[in-house]
């Protein structure tokens, strides 16, 4: 990693934390540090499940419990089962008390005031530049928070992504999509040692997937690449593709292939931009109009010769 880039990120972080008051013992003069104030804000007037708060804020269970306990002791929050009349006691919900709602409203107003104080010294043109730059930084930071890792095809999150893939394909193809007409892809084809399914998550929620199917002595095959509309433009598809290529190379493949439909123009543009070349049809996939291949640089790793089914 370029040391100048690292230094620039650190300098930016220092400027932001100082400007928004994150270094103060009492964030926005509410008598509590930033972590407690942020948790109070995230609970909000509607309340929130504790598990969702943990995922959303990236906090470990112990730290979150300590923050919640402090807010409870201060009379701002109550924590209990979602259904106090006999439901699933494992699902806990944090709810603001009347005092908590009052402090939440005060925090909301103070946050508006802080934002206004940042914009006030600037000209109208510079305000627009700052807000535009902030939106771009936010977008890129969200992209950097996406986690991509292997996932069993039978995992409920993977199933949800694969169902979304089918819905998306059906919506975009001229004549819809009938899975019965498409070449079948069984779970074991995307599970080691035959291949892998990669799941992309943001704050613990699945937002994309992609698989690679290994073939001994032949090009590996990339399958079921899908990214949710909510994160399009964040580079998730390109990252997924790169990780699938890396997996294939590490397991002995010297090339990867894929097929796609003519209506999936963004995908076709991505493949061409990342070094894929169009080739003759290598399968009889009913919905395929284009076939692509990319040669891979050989990597070290498991070369045990996995065979796809």
PDB file of C-alpha atoms in Angstrom:
ATOM      1  CA  UNK A   1       0.000   0.000   0.000  1.00  0.00           C
ATOM      2  CA  UNK A   2       1.311   3.462  -0.952  1.00  0.00           C
ATOM      3  CA  UNK A   3       2.513   5.216   2.231  1.00  0.00           C
ATOM      4  CA  UNK A   4       1.326   8.580   0.870  1.00  0.00           C
ATOM      5  CA  UNK A   5      -2.218   7.220   0.570  1.00  0.00           C
ATOM      6  CA  UNK A   6      -2.073   5.873   4.121  1.00  0.00           C
ATOM      7  CA  UNK A   7      -0.879   9.252   5.401  1.00  0.00           C
ATOM      8  CA  UNK A   8      -3.670  11.074   3.529  1.00  0.00           C
ATOM      9  CA  UNK A   9      -6.349   8.845   5.052  1.00  0.00           C
ATOM     10  CA  UNK A  10      -4.937   9.333   8.545  1.00  0.00           C
ATOM     11  CA  UNK A  11      -4.808  13.120   8.065  1.00  0.00           C
ATOM     12  CA  UNK A  12      -8.426  13.130   6.884  1.00  0.00           C
ATOM     13  CA  UNK A  13      -9.502  11.048   9.893  1.00  0.00           C
ATOM     14  CA  UNK A  14      -7.807  13.452  12.308  1.00  0.00           C
ATOM     15  CA  UNK A  15      -9.471  16.466  10.703  1.00  0.00           C
ATOM     16  CA  UNK A  16     -12.929  14.914  10.748  1.00  0.00           C
ATOM     17  CA  UNK A  17     -12.766  13.628  14.329  1.00  0.00           C
ATOM     18  CA  UNK A  18     -11.635  17.037  15.553  1.00  0.00           C
ATOM     19  CA  UNK A  19     -14.208  18.993  13.520  1.00  0.00           C
ATOM     20  CA  UNK A  20     -17.208  16.896  14.599  1.00  0.00           C
ATOM     21  CA  UNK A  21     -16.182  16.873  18.256  1.00  0.00           C
ATOM     22  CA  UNK A  22     -15.417  13.164  18.515  1.00  0.00           C
ATOM     23  CA  UNK A  23     -12.434  13.960  20.769  1.00  0.00           C
ATOM     24  CA  UNK A  24     -14.579  15.702  23.384  1.00  0.00           C
ATOM     25  CA  UNK A  25     -15.481  13.867  26.603  1.00  0.00           C
ATOM     26  CA  UNK A  26     -19.029  15.161  26.216  1.00  0.00           C
ATOM     27  CA  UNK A  27     -20.219  14.832  22.633  1.00  0.00           C
ATOM     28  CA  UNK A  28     -22.259  17.908  21.698  1.00  0.00           C
ATOM     29  CA  UNK A  29     -22.245  18.883  25.399  1.00  0.00           C
ATOM     30  CA  UNK A  30     -24.793  16.173  26.251  1.00  0.00           C
ATOM     31  CA  UNK A  31     -22.747  14.784  29.080  1.00  0.00           C
ATOM     32  CA  UNK A  32     -21.870  11.524  27.342  1.00  0.00           C
ATOM     33  CA  UNK A  33     -19.135  10.419  24.909  1.00  0.00           C
ATOM     34  CA  UNK A  34     -19.641   9.846  21.185  1.00  0.00           C
ATOM     35  CA  UNK A  35     -20.175   6.081  21.463  1.00  0.00           C
ATOM     36  CA  UNK A  36     -23.146   6.455  23.812  1.00  0.00           C
ATOM     37  CA  UNK A  37     -24.625   9.308  21.782  1.00  0.00           C
ATOM     38  CA  UNK A  38     -24.366   7.339  18.547  1.00  0.00           C
ATOM     39  CA  UNK A  39     -26.007   4.285  20.107  1.00  0.00           C
ATOM     40  CA  UNK A  40     -28.843   6.449  21.467  1.00  0.00           C
ATOM     41  CA  UNK A  41     -29.336   7.860  17.966  1.00  0.00           C
ATOM     42  CA  UNK A  42     -29.369   4.424  16.328  1.00  0.00           C
ATOM     43  CA  UNK A  43     -31.979   3.089  18.776  1.00  0.00           C
ATOM     44  CA  UNK A  44     -34.214   6.007  17.856  1.00  0.00           C
ATOM     45  CA  UNK A  45     -37.880   6.579  18.718  1.00  0.00           C
ATOM     46  CA  UNK A  46     -38.899   3.305  17.000  1.00  0.00           C
ATOM     47  CA  UNK A  47     -36.467   1.162  19.016  1.00  0.00           C
ATOM     48  CA  UNK A  48     -34.124  -1.454  17.541  1.00  0.00           C
ATOM     49  CA  UNK A  49     -33.183  -5.095  17.973  1.00  0.00           C
ATOM     50  CA  UNK A  50     -29.923  -5.489  19.890  1.00  0.00           C
ATOM     51  CA  UNK A  51     -28.534  -7.903  17.287  1.00  0.00           C
ATOM     52  CA  UNK A  52     -29.264  -5.386  14.525  1.00  0.00           C
ATOM     53  CA  UNK A  53     -27.514  -2.622  16.474  1.00  0.00           C
ATOM     54  CA  UNK A  54     -24.463  -4.831  16.942  1.00  0.00           C
ATOM     55  CA  UNK A  55     -24.275  -5.552  13.215  1.00  0.00           C
ATOM     56  CA  UNK A  56     -25.028  -2.013  12.094  1.00  0.00           C
ATOM     57  CA  UNK A  57     -22.426  -0.407  14.340  1.00  0.00           C
ATOM     58  CA  UNK A  58     -19.825  -3.173  14.093  1.00  0.00           C
ATOM     59  CA  UNK A  59     -19.599  -3.571  17.874  1.00  0.00           C
ATOM     60  CA  UNK A  60     -18.722  -6.727  19.763  1.00  0.00           C
ATOM     61  CA  UNK A  61     -21.345  -8.045  22.155  1.00  0.00           C
ATOM     62  CA  UNK A  62     -19.460  -7.073  25.306  1.00  0.00           C
ATOM     63  CA  UNK A  63     -18.900  -3.453  24.306  1.00  0.00           C
ATOM     64  CA  UNK A  64     -22.490  -3.042  23.132  1.00  0.00           C
ATOM     65  CA  UNK A  65     -23.780  -4.519  26.395  1.00  0.00           C
ATOM     66  CA  UNK A  66     -21.710  -2.053  28.412  1.00  0.00           C
ATOM     67  CA  UNK A  67     -23.001   0.905  26.373  1.00  0.00           C
ATOM     68  CA  UNK A  68     -26.600  -0.258  26.728  1.00  0.00           C
ATOM     69  CA  UNK A  69     -26.162  -0.803  30.455  1.00  0.00           C
ATOM     70  CA  UNK A  70     -24.926   2.779  30.850  1.00  0.00           C
ATOM     71  CA  UNK A  71     -27.925   4.144  28.952  1.00  0.00           C
ATOM     72  CA  UNK A  72     -30.238   1.939  31.026  1.00  0.00           C
ATOM     73  CA  UNK A  73     -28.675   3.132  34.284  1.00  0.00           C
ATOM     74  CA  UNK A  74     -29.191   6.717  33.123  1.00  0.00           C
ATOM     75  CA  UNK A  75     -32.885   6.007  32.582  1.00  0.00           C
ATOM     76  CA  UNK A  76     -32.768   6.545  28.821  1.00  0.00           C
ATOM     77  CA  UNK A  77     -33.243   3.003  27.501  1.00  0.00           C
ATOM     78  CA  UNK A  78     -34.946  -0.252  28.427  1.00  0.00           C
ATOM     79  CA  UNK A  79     -33.787  -3.594  27.016  1.00  0.00           C
ATOM     80  CA  UNK A  80     -35.991  -6.666  26.964  1.00  0.00           C
ATOM     81  CA  UNK A  81     -37.503  -9.419  24.807  1.00  0.00           C
ATOM     82  CA  UNK A  82     -39.366  -8.379  21.683  1.00  0.00           C
ATOM     83  CA  UNK A  83     -42.522 -10.023  23.032  1.00  0.00           C
ATOM     84  CA  UNK A  84     -42.797  -9.724  26.797  1.00  0.00           C
ATOM     85  CA  UNK A  85     -45.901 -11.948  26.830  1.00  0.00           C
ATOM     86  CA  UNK A  86     -44.156 -15.199  25.994  1.00  0.00           C
ATOM     87  CA  UNK A  87     -42.483 -14.774  22.607  1.00  0.00           C
ATOM     88  CA  UNK A  88     -38.901 -15.630  21.688  1.00  0.00           C
ATOM     89  CA  UNK A  89     -36.906 -14.305  24.641  1.00  0.00           C
ATOM     90  CA  UNK A  90     -33.665 -14.558  22.698  1.00  0.00           C
ATOM     91  CA  UNK A  91     -34.638 -11.564  20.526  1.00  0.00           C
ATOM     92  CA  UNK A  92     -33.930  -8.489  22.620  1.00  0.00           C
ATOM     93  CA  UNK A  93     -35.042  -4.982  21.743  1.00  0.00           C
ATOM     94  CA  UNK A  94     -33.705  -1.636  22.984  1.00  0.00           C
ATOM     95  CA  UNK A  95     -36.416   1.003  23.460  1.00  0.00           C
ATOM     96  CA  UNK A  96     -36.110   4.658  24.442  1.00  0.00           C
ATOM     97  CA  UNK A  97     -37.838   5.827  27.604  1.00  0.00           C
ATOM     98  CA  UNK A  98     -39.591   9.202  27.731  1.00  0.00           C
ATOM     99  CA  UNK A  99     -36.314  10.707  28.980  1.00  0.00           C
ATOM    100  CA  UNK A 100     -34.470   8.911  26.204  1.00  0.00           C
ATOM    101  CA  UNK A 101     -36.799  10.319  23.545  1.00  0.00           C
ATOM    102  CA  UNK A 102     -36.274  13.799  24.949  1.00  0.00           C
ATOM    103  CA  UNK A 103     -32.507  13.396  24.807  1.00  0.00           C
ATOM    104  CA  UNK A 104     -32.747  11.879  21.307  1.00  0.00           C
ATOM    105  CA  UNK A 105     -34.658  14.951  20.094  1.00  0.00           C
ATOM    106  CA  UNK A 106     -32.054  17.216  21.694  1.00  0.00           C
ATOM    107  CA  UNK A 107     -29.272  15.216  19.979  1.00  0.00           C
ATOM    108  CA  UNK A 108     -31.107  15.520  16.670  1.00  0.00           C
ATOM    109  CA  UNK A 109     -31.281  19.311  16.991  1.00  0.00           C
ATOM    110  CA  UNK A 110     -27.654  19.613  18.097  1.00  0.00           C
ATOM    111  CA  UNK A 111     -26.604  17.490  15.103  1.00  0.00           C
ATOM    112  CA  UNK A 112     -28.417  19.874  12.771  1.00  0.00           C
ATOM    113  CA  UNK A 113     -26.709  22.795  14.492  1.00  0.00           C
ATOM    114  CA  UNK A 114     -23.277  21.177  14.102  1.00  0.00           C
ATOM    115  CA  UNK A 115     -23.868  20.543  10.394  1.00  0.00           C
ATOM    116  CA  UNK A 116     -24.979  24.152   9.939  1.00  0.00           C
ATOM    117  CA  UNK A 117     -21.858  25.405  11.752  1.00  0.00           C
ATOM    118  CA  UNK A 118     -19.658  23.471   9.318  1.00  0.00           C
ATOM    119  CA  UNK A 119     -21.429  24.970   6.298  1.00  0.00           C
ATOM    120  CA  UNK A 120     -21.927  28.529   7.612  1.00  0.00           C
ATOM    121  CA  UNK A 121     -18.365  29.889   7.061  1.00  0.00           C
ATOM    122  CA  UNK A 122     -18.336  28.732   3.430  1.00  0.00           C
ATOM    123  CA  UNK A 123     -19.675  30.414   0.325  1.00  0.00           C
ATOM    124  CA  UNK A 124     -22.634  28.789  -1.440  1.00  0.00           C
ATOM    125  CA  UNK A 125     -20.311  27.344  -4.075  1.00  0.00           C
ATOM    126  CA  UNK A 126     -17.979  25.852  -1.473  1.00  0.00           C
ATOM    127  CA  UNK A 127     -20.912  24.420   0.478  1.00  0.00           C
ATOM    128  CA  UNK A 128     -22.027  22.558  -2.643  1.00  0.00           C
ATOM    129  CA  UNK A 129     -18.466  21.358  -3.238  1.00  0.00           C
ATOM    130  CA  UNK A 130     -18.180  20.111   0.344  1.00  0.00           C
ATOM    131  CA  UNK A 131     -21.527  18.269   0.306  1.00  0.00           C
ATOM    132  CA  UNK A 132     -20.726  16.706  -3.080  1.00  0.00           C
ATOM    133  CA  UNK A 133     -17.313  15.595  -1.798  1.00  0.00           C
ATOM    134  CA  UNK A 134     -18.900  14.199   1.378  1.00  0.00           C
ATOM    135  CA  UNK A 135     -21.354  12.163  -0.691  1.00  0.00           C
ATOM    136  CA  UNK A 136     -18.488  10.705  -2.711  1.00  0.00           C
ATOM    137  CA  UNK A 137     -16.472   9.916   0.426  1.00  0.00           C
ATOM    138  CA  UNK A 138     -19.514   8.264   2.000  1.00  0.00           C
ATOM    139  CA  UNK A 139     -20.076   6.166  -1.123  1.00  0.00           C
ATOM    140  CA  UNK A 140     -16.468   5.008  -1.208  1.00  0.00           C
ATOM    141  CA  UNK A 141     -16.391   4.293   2.529  1.00  0.00           C
ATOM    142  CA  UNK A 142     -19.515   2.170   2.216  1.00  0.00           C
ATOM    143  CA  UNK A 143     -17.808   0.268  -0.606  1.00  0.00           C
ATOM    144  CA  UNK A 144     -14.808  -0.376   1.647  1.00  0.00           C
ATOM    145  CA  UNK A 145     -17.115  -1.830   4.320  1.00  0.00           C
ATOM    146  CA  UNK A 146     -18.334  -4.631   2.047  1.00  0.00           C
ATOM    147  CA  UNK A 147     -17.016  -8.035   3.163  1.00  0.00           C
ATOM    148  CA  UNK A 148     -16.585 -10.849   0.633  1.00  0.00           C
ATOM    149  CA  UNK A 149     -16.051 -14.377   1.930  1.00  0.00           C
ATOM    150  CA  UNK A 150     -16.888 -17.999   1.075  1.00  0.00           C
ATOM    151  CA  UNK A 151     -20.355 -19.185   2.048  1.00  0.00           C
ATOM    152  CA  UNK A 152     -22.045 -22.598   1.775  1.00  0.00           C
ATOM    153  CA  UNK A 153     -24.611 -22.503  -1.065  1.00  0.00           C
ATOM    154  CA  UNK A 154     -27.254 -23.794   1.351  1.00  0.00           C
ATOM    155  CA  UNK A 155     -26.799 -20.921   3.793  1.00  0.00           C
ATOM    156  CA  UNK A 156     -30.033 -18.857   4.061  1.00  0.00           C
ATOM    157  CA  UNK A 157     -28.150 -15.701   3.071  1.00  0.00           C
ATOM    158  CA  UNK A 158     -26.789 -17.390  -0.041  1.00  0.00           C
ATOM    159  CA  UNK A 159     -30.247 -18.719  -0.870  1.00  0.00           C
ATOM    160  CA  UNK A 160     -31.659 -15.195  -0.579  1.00  0.00           C
ATOM    161  CA  UNK A 161     -29.034 -13.848  -2.989  1.00  0.00           C
ATOM    162  CA  UNK A 162     -29.591 -16.643  -5.504  1.00  0.00           C
ATOM    163  CA  UNK A 163     -33.352 -16.028  -5.418  1.00  0.00           C
ATOM    164  CA  UNK A 164     -32.702 -12.328  -5.992  1.00  0.00           C
ATOM    165  CA  UNK A 165     -30.420 -13.272  -8.899  1.00  0.00           C
ATOM    166  CA  UNK A 166     -33.254 -15.238 -10.532  1.00  0.00           C
ATOM    167  CA  UNK A 167     -35.746 -12.379  -9.995  1.00  0.00           C
ATOM    168  CA  UNK A 168     -33.316  -9.865 -11.450  1.00  0.00           C
ATOM    169  CA  UNK A 169     -32.586 -12.020 -14.496  1.00  0.00           C
ATOM    170  CA  UNK A 170     -36.322 -12.648 -15.067  1.00  0.00           C
ATOM    171  CA  UNK A 171     -36.993  -8.908 -14.952  1.00  0.00           C
ATOM    172  CA  UNK A 172     -34.271  -7.992 -17.424  1.00  0.00           C
ATOM    173  CA  UNK A 173     -34.473 -10.709 -20.067  1.00  0.00           C
ATOM    174  CA  UNK A 174     -36.765 -10.201 -23.053  1.00  0.00           C
ATOM    175  CA  UNK A 175     -38.779 -13.363 -22.450  1.00  0.00           C
ATOM    176  CA  UNK A 176     -38.295 -13.660 -18.701  1.00  0.00           C
ATOM    177  CA  UNK A 177     -36.371 -16.485 -17.086  1.00  0.00           C
ATOM    178  CA  UNK A 178     -37.482 -20.068 -16.594  1.00  0.00           C
ATOM    179  CA  UNK A 179     -34.956 -22.001 -14.454  1.00  0.00           C
ATOM    180  CA  UNK A 180     -36.164 -25.223 -16.063  1.00  0.00           C
ATOM    181  CA  UNK A 181     -34.760 -24.058 -19.415  1.00  0.00           C
ATOM    182  CA  UNK A 182     -31.398 -23.039 -17.942  1.00  0.00           C
ATOM    183  CA  UNK A 183     -28.566 -25.481 -17.331  1.00  0.00           C
ATOM    184  CA  UNK A 184     -28.897 -26.753 -13.731  1.00  0.00           C
ATOM    185  CA  UNK A 185     -26.321 -25.747 -11.145  1.00  0.00           C
ATOM    186  CA  UNK A 186     -26.328 -27.947  -8.053  1.00  0.00           C
ATOM    187  CA  UNK A 187     -25.074 -26.820  -4.653  1.00  0.00           C
ATOM    188  CA  UNK A 188     -22.132 -29.213  -4.625  1.00  0.00           C
ATOM    189  CA  UNK A 189     -20.754 -27.607  -7.788  1.00  0.00           C
ATOM    190  CA  UNK A 190     -20.173 -24.389  -5.803  1.00  0.00           C
ATOM    191  CA  UNK A 191     -18.805 -26.029  -2.659  1.00  0.00           C
ATOM    192  CA  UNK A 192     -15.229 -27.229  -2.008  1.00  0.00           C
ATOM    193  CA  UNK A 193     -13.540 -29.124  -3.518  1.00  0.00           C
ATOM    194  CA  UNK A 194     -15.593 -28.532  -6.672  1.00  0.00           C
ATOM    195  CA  UNK A 195     -15.814 -24.763  -6.435  1.00  0.00           C
ATOM    196  CA  UNK A 196     -16.919 -21.943  -4.178  1.00  0.00           C
ATOM    197  CA  UNK A 197     -19.739 -19.491  -3.624  1.00  0.00           C
ATOM    198  CA  UNK A 198     -18.657 -16.052  -2.424  1.00  0.00           C
ATOM    199  CA  UNK A 199     -21.088 -13.900  -0.477  1.00  0.00           C
ATOM    200  CA  UNK A 200     -20.802 -10.107  -0.270  1.00  0.00           C
ATOM    201  CA  UNK A 201     -22.243  -8.517   2.872  1.00  0.00           C
ATOM    202  CA  UNK A 202     -22.621  -4.958   4.132  1.00  0.00           C
ATOM    203  CA  UNK A 203     -23.179  -4.561   7.870  1.00  0.00           C
ATOM    204  CA  UNK A 204     -23.964  -8.268   7.969  1.00  0.00           C
ATOM    205  CA  UNK A 205     -26.660  -8.084   5.278  1.00  0.00           C
ATOM    206  CA  UNK A 206     -26.157 -10.025   1.999  1.00  0.00           C
ATOM    207  CA  UNK A 207     -25.848  -7.682  -0.986  1.00  0.00           C
ATOM    208  CA  UNK A 208     -24.167  -9.826  -3.642  1.00  0.00           C
ATOM    209  CA  UNK A 209     -22.843 -13.223  -4.612  1.00  0.00           C
ATOM    210  CA  UNK A 210     -20.870 -15.088  -7.236  1.00  0.00           C
ATOM    211  CA  UNK A 211     -19.646 -18.612  -7.769  1.00  0.00           C
ATOM    212  CA  UNK A 212     -16.866 -20.424  -9.571  1.00  0.00           C
ATOM    213  CA  UNK A 213     -17.093 -24.017 -10.755  1.00  0.00           C
ATOM    214  CA  UNK A 214     -13.789 -25.850 -11.168  1.00  0.00           C
ATOM    215  CA  UNK A 215     -13.051 -28.301 -13.992  1.00  0.00           C
ATOM    216  CA  UNK A 216      -9.896 -30.431 -13.940  1.00  0.00           C
ATOM    217  CA  UNK A 217      -7.676 -29.589 -16.913  1.00  0.00           C
ATOM    218  CA  UNK A 218     -10.146 -27.013 -18.261  1.00  0.00           C
ATOM    219  CA  UNK A 219     -11.088 -23.396 -17.676  1.00  0.00           C
ATOM    220  CA  UNK A 220     -13.041 -22.723 -14.498  1.00  0.00           C
ATOM    221  CA  UNK A 221     -16.552 -21.357 -14.953  1.00  0.00           C
ATOM    222  CA  UNK A 222     -17.921 -18.262 -13.222  1.00  0.00           C
ATOM    223  CA  UNK A 223     -21.598 -18.480 -12.309  1.00  0.00           C
ATOM    224  CA  UNK A 224     -24.405 -16.546 -10.624  1.00  0.00           C
ATOM    225  CA  UNK A 225     -22.725 -13.160 -10.220  1.00  0.00           C
ATOM    226  CA  UNK A 226     -25.288 -10.777  -8.742  1.00  0.00           C
ATOM    227  CA  UNK A 227     -25.148  -7.436  -6.918  1.00  0.00           C
ATOM    228  CA  UNK A 228     -28.102  -5.681  -5.260  1.00  0.00           C
ATOM    229  CA  UNK A 229     -29.344  -2.463  -6.844  1.00  0.00           C
ATOM    230  CA  UNK A 230     -28.748  -0.651  -3.548  1.00  0.00           C
ATOM    231  CA  UNK A 231     -24.965  -1.015  -3.889  1.00  0.00           C
ATOM    232  CA  UNK A 232     -24.539  -0.742  -7.645  1.00  0.00           C
ATOM    233  CA  UNK A 233     -21.681   1.577  -8.544  1.00  0.00           C
ATOM    234  CA  UNK A 234     -19.645   0.756  -5.420  1.00  0.00           C
ATOM    235  CA  UNK A 235     -17.330  -1.663  -7.225  1.00  0.00           C
ATOM    236  CA  UNK A 236     -18.807  -4.758  -5.559  1.00  0.00           C
ATOM    237  CA  UNK A 237     -19.259  -6.612  -8.844  1.00  0.00           C
ATOM    238  CA  UNK A 238     -15.675  -5.952  -9.875  1.00  0.00           C
ATOM    239  CA  UNK A 239     -14.408  -7.116  -6.479  1.00  0.00           C
ATOM    240  CA  UNK A 240     -16.498 -10.281  -6.614  1.00  0.00           C
ATOM    241  CA  UNK A 241     -15.189 -11.046 -10.080  1.00  0.00           C
ATOM    242  CA  UNK A 242     -11.600 -10.501  -8.960  1.00  0.00           C
ATOM    243  CA  UNK A 243     -12.003 -12.744  -5.916  1.00  0.00           C
ATOM    244  CA  UNK A 244     -13.562 -15.499  -8.033  1.00  0.00           C
ATOM    245  CA  UNK A 245     -10.654 -15.275 -10.475  1.00  0.00           C
ATOM    246  CA  UNK A 246      -8.203 -15.403  -7.563  1.00  0.00           C
ATOM    247  CA  UNK A 247      -9.872 -18.512  -6.161  1.00  0.00           C
ATOM    248  CA  UNK A 248      -9.799 -20.236  -9.555  1.00  0.00           C
ATOM    249  CA  UNK A 249      -6.103 -19.416 -10.064  1.00  0.00           C
ATOM    250  CA  UNK A 250      -5.164 -20.599  -6.577  1.00  0.00           C
ATOM    251  CA  UNK A 251      -6.842 -23.917  -7.336  1.00  0.00           C
ATOM    252  CA  UNK A 252      -4.971 -24.533 -10.556  1.00  0.00           C
ATOM    253  CA  UNK A 253      -7.160 -22.963 -13.242  1.00  0.00           C
ATOM    254  CA  UNK A 254      -5.304 -21.131 -15.999  1.00  0.00           C
ATOM    255  CA  UNK A 255      -8.453 -19.470 -17.385  1.00  0.00           C
ATOM    256  CA  UNK A 256     -12.035 -18.647 -16.452  1.00  0.00           C
ATOM    257  CA  UNK A 257     -15.088 -18.632 -18.686  1.00  0.00           C
ATOM    258  CA  UNK A 258     -18.621 -17.351 -18.382  1.00  0.00           C
ATOM    259  CA  UNK A 259     -21.769 -16.879 -20.416  1.00  0.00           C
ATOM    260  CA  UNK A 260     -24.233 -13.992 -20.310  1.00  0.00           C
ATOM    261  CA  UNK A 261     -27.309 -12.550 -21.942  1.00  0.00           C
ATOM    262  CA  UNK A 262     -27.284  -9.599 -24.354  1.00  0.00           C
ATOM    263  CA  UNK A 263     -29.600  -7.602 -22.049  1.00  0.00           C
ATOM    264  CA  UNK A 264     -27.085  -7.601 -19.193  1.00  0.00           C
ATOM    265  CA  UNK A 265     -25.175  -4.666 -20.655  1.00  0.00           C
ATOM    266  CA  UNK A 266     -23.495  -3.562 -17.407  1.00  0.00           C
ATOM    267  CA  UNK A 267     -22.114  -7.055 -16.851  1.00  0.00           C
ATOM    268  CA  UNK A 268     -20.837  -7.256 -20.426  1.00  0.00           C
ATOM    269  CA  UNK A 269     -19.127  -3.875 -20.027  1.00  0.00           C
ATOM    270  CA  UNK A 270     -17.512  -5.066 -16.765  1.00  0.00           C
ATOM    271  CA  UNK A 271     -16.192  -8.257 -18.359  1.00  0.00           C
ATOM    272  CA  UNK A 272     -14.664  -6.382 -21.278  1.00  0.00           C
ATOM    273  CA  UNK A 273     -13.162  -3.740 -18.991  1.00  0.00           C
ATOM    274  CA  UNK A 274     -11.497  -6.394 -16.817  1.00  0.00           C
ATOM    275  CA  UNK A 275      -9.748  -8.309 -19.590  1.00  0.00           C
ATOM    276  CA  UNK A 276     -12.306 -10.825 -20.837  1.00  0.00           C
ATOM    277  CA  UNK A 277     -12.430 -11.561 -24.555  1.00  0.00           C
ATOM    278  CA  UNK A 278     -15.436 -12.872 -26.411  1.00  0.00           C
ATOM    279  CA  UNK A 279     -15.165 -16.478 -27.606  1.00  0.00           C
ATOM    280  CA  UNK A 280     -17.257 -19.039 -29.441  1.00  0.00           C
ATOM    281  CA  UNK A 281     -20.070 -20.730 -27.525  1.00  0.00           C
ATOM    282  CA  UNK A 282     -18.681 -23.380 -25.181  1.00  0.00           C
ATOM    283  CA  UNK A 283     -22.040 -24.583 -23.836  1.00  0.00           C
ATOM    284  CA  UNK A 284     -25.702 -24.801 -24.802  1.00  0.00           C
ATOM    285  CA  UNK A 285     -27.098 -22.451 -22.158  1.00  0.00           C
ATOM    286  CA  UNK A 286     -30.574 -21.450 -23.363  1.00  0.00           C
ATOM    287  CA  UNK A 287     -30.309 -17.822 -22.241  1.00  0.00           C
ATOM    288  CA  UNK A 288     -26.721 -17.143 -23.307  1.00  0.00           C
ATOM    289  CA  UNK A 289     -25.928 -14.759 -26.178  1.00  0.00           C
ATOM    290  CA  UNK A 290     -22.271 -14.048 -25.352  1.00  0.00           C
ATOM    291  CA  UNK A 291     -19.437 -16.221 -24.070  1.00  0.00           C
ATOM    292  CA  UNK A 292     -16.242 -14.794 -22.545  1.00  0.00           C
ATOM    293  CA  UNK A 293     -12.868 -16.076 -21.394  1.00  0.00           C
ATOM    294  CA  UNK A 294      -9.943 -14.618 -19.469  1.00  0.00           C
ATOM    295  CA  UNK A 295      -6.487 -16.091 -19.018  1.00  0.00           C
ATOM    296  CA  UNK A 296      -5.241 -16.139 -15.425  1.00  0.00           C
ATOM    297  CA  UNK A 297      -1.799 -15.589 -13.966  1.00  0.00           C
ATOM    298  CA  UNK A 298      -0.901 -18.765 -12.088  1.00  0.00           C
ATOM    299  CA  UNK A 299      -0.867 -18.463  -8.294  1.00  0.00           C
ATOM    300  CA  UNK A 300       0.392 -20.647  -5.503  1.00  0.00           C
ATOM    301  CA  UNK A 301      -2.110 -22.571  -3.422  1.00  0.00           C
ATOM    302  CA  UNK A 302      -4.133 -25.737  -3.442  1.00  0.00           C
ATOM    303  CA  UNK A 303      -3.532 -27.620  -6.691  1.00  0.00           C
ATOM    304  CA  UNK A 304      -5.151 -30.871  -5.631  1.00  0.00           C
ATOM    305  CA  UNK A 305      -7.194 -31.109  -8.806  1.00  0.00           C
ATOM    306  CA  UNK A 306     -10.754 -30.547  -7.667  1.00  0.00           C
ATOM    307  CA  UNK A 307     -13.411 -31.913  -9.980  1.00  0.00           C
ATOM    308  CA  UNK A 308     -16.809 -30.296 -10.533  1.00  0.00           C
ATOM    309  CA  UNK A 309     -19.971 -32.323 -10.815  1.00  0.00           C
TER     310      UNK A 309
END
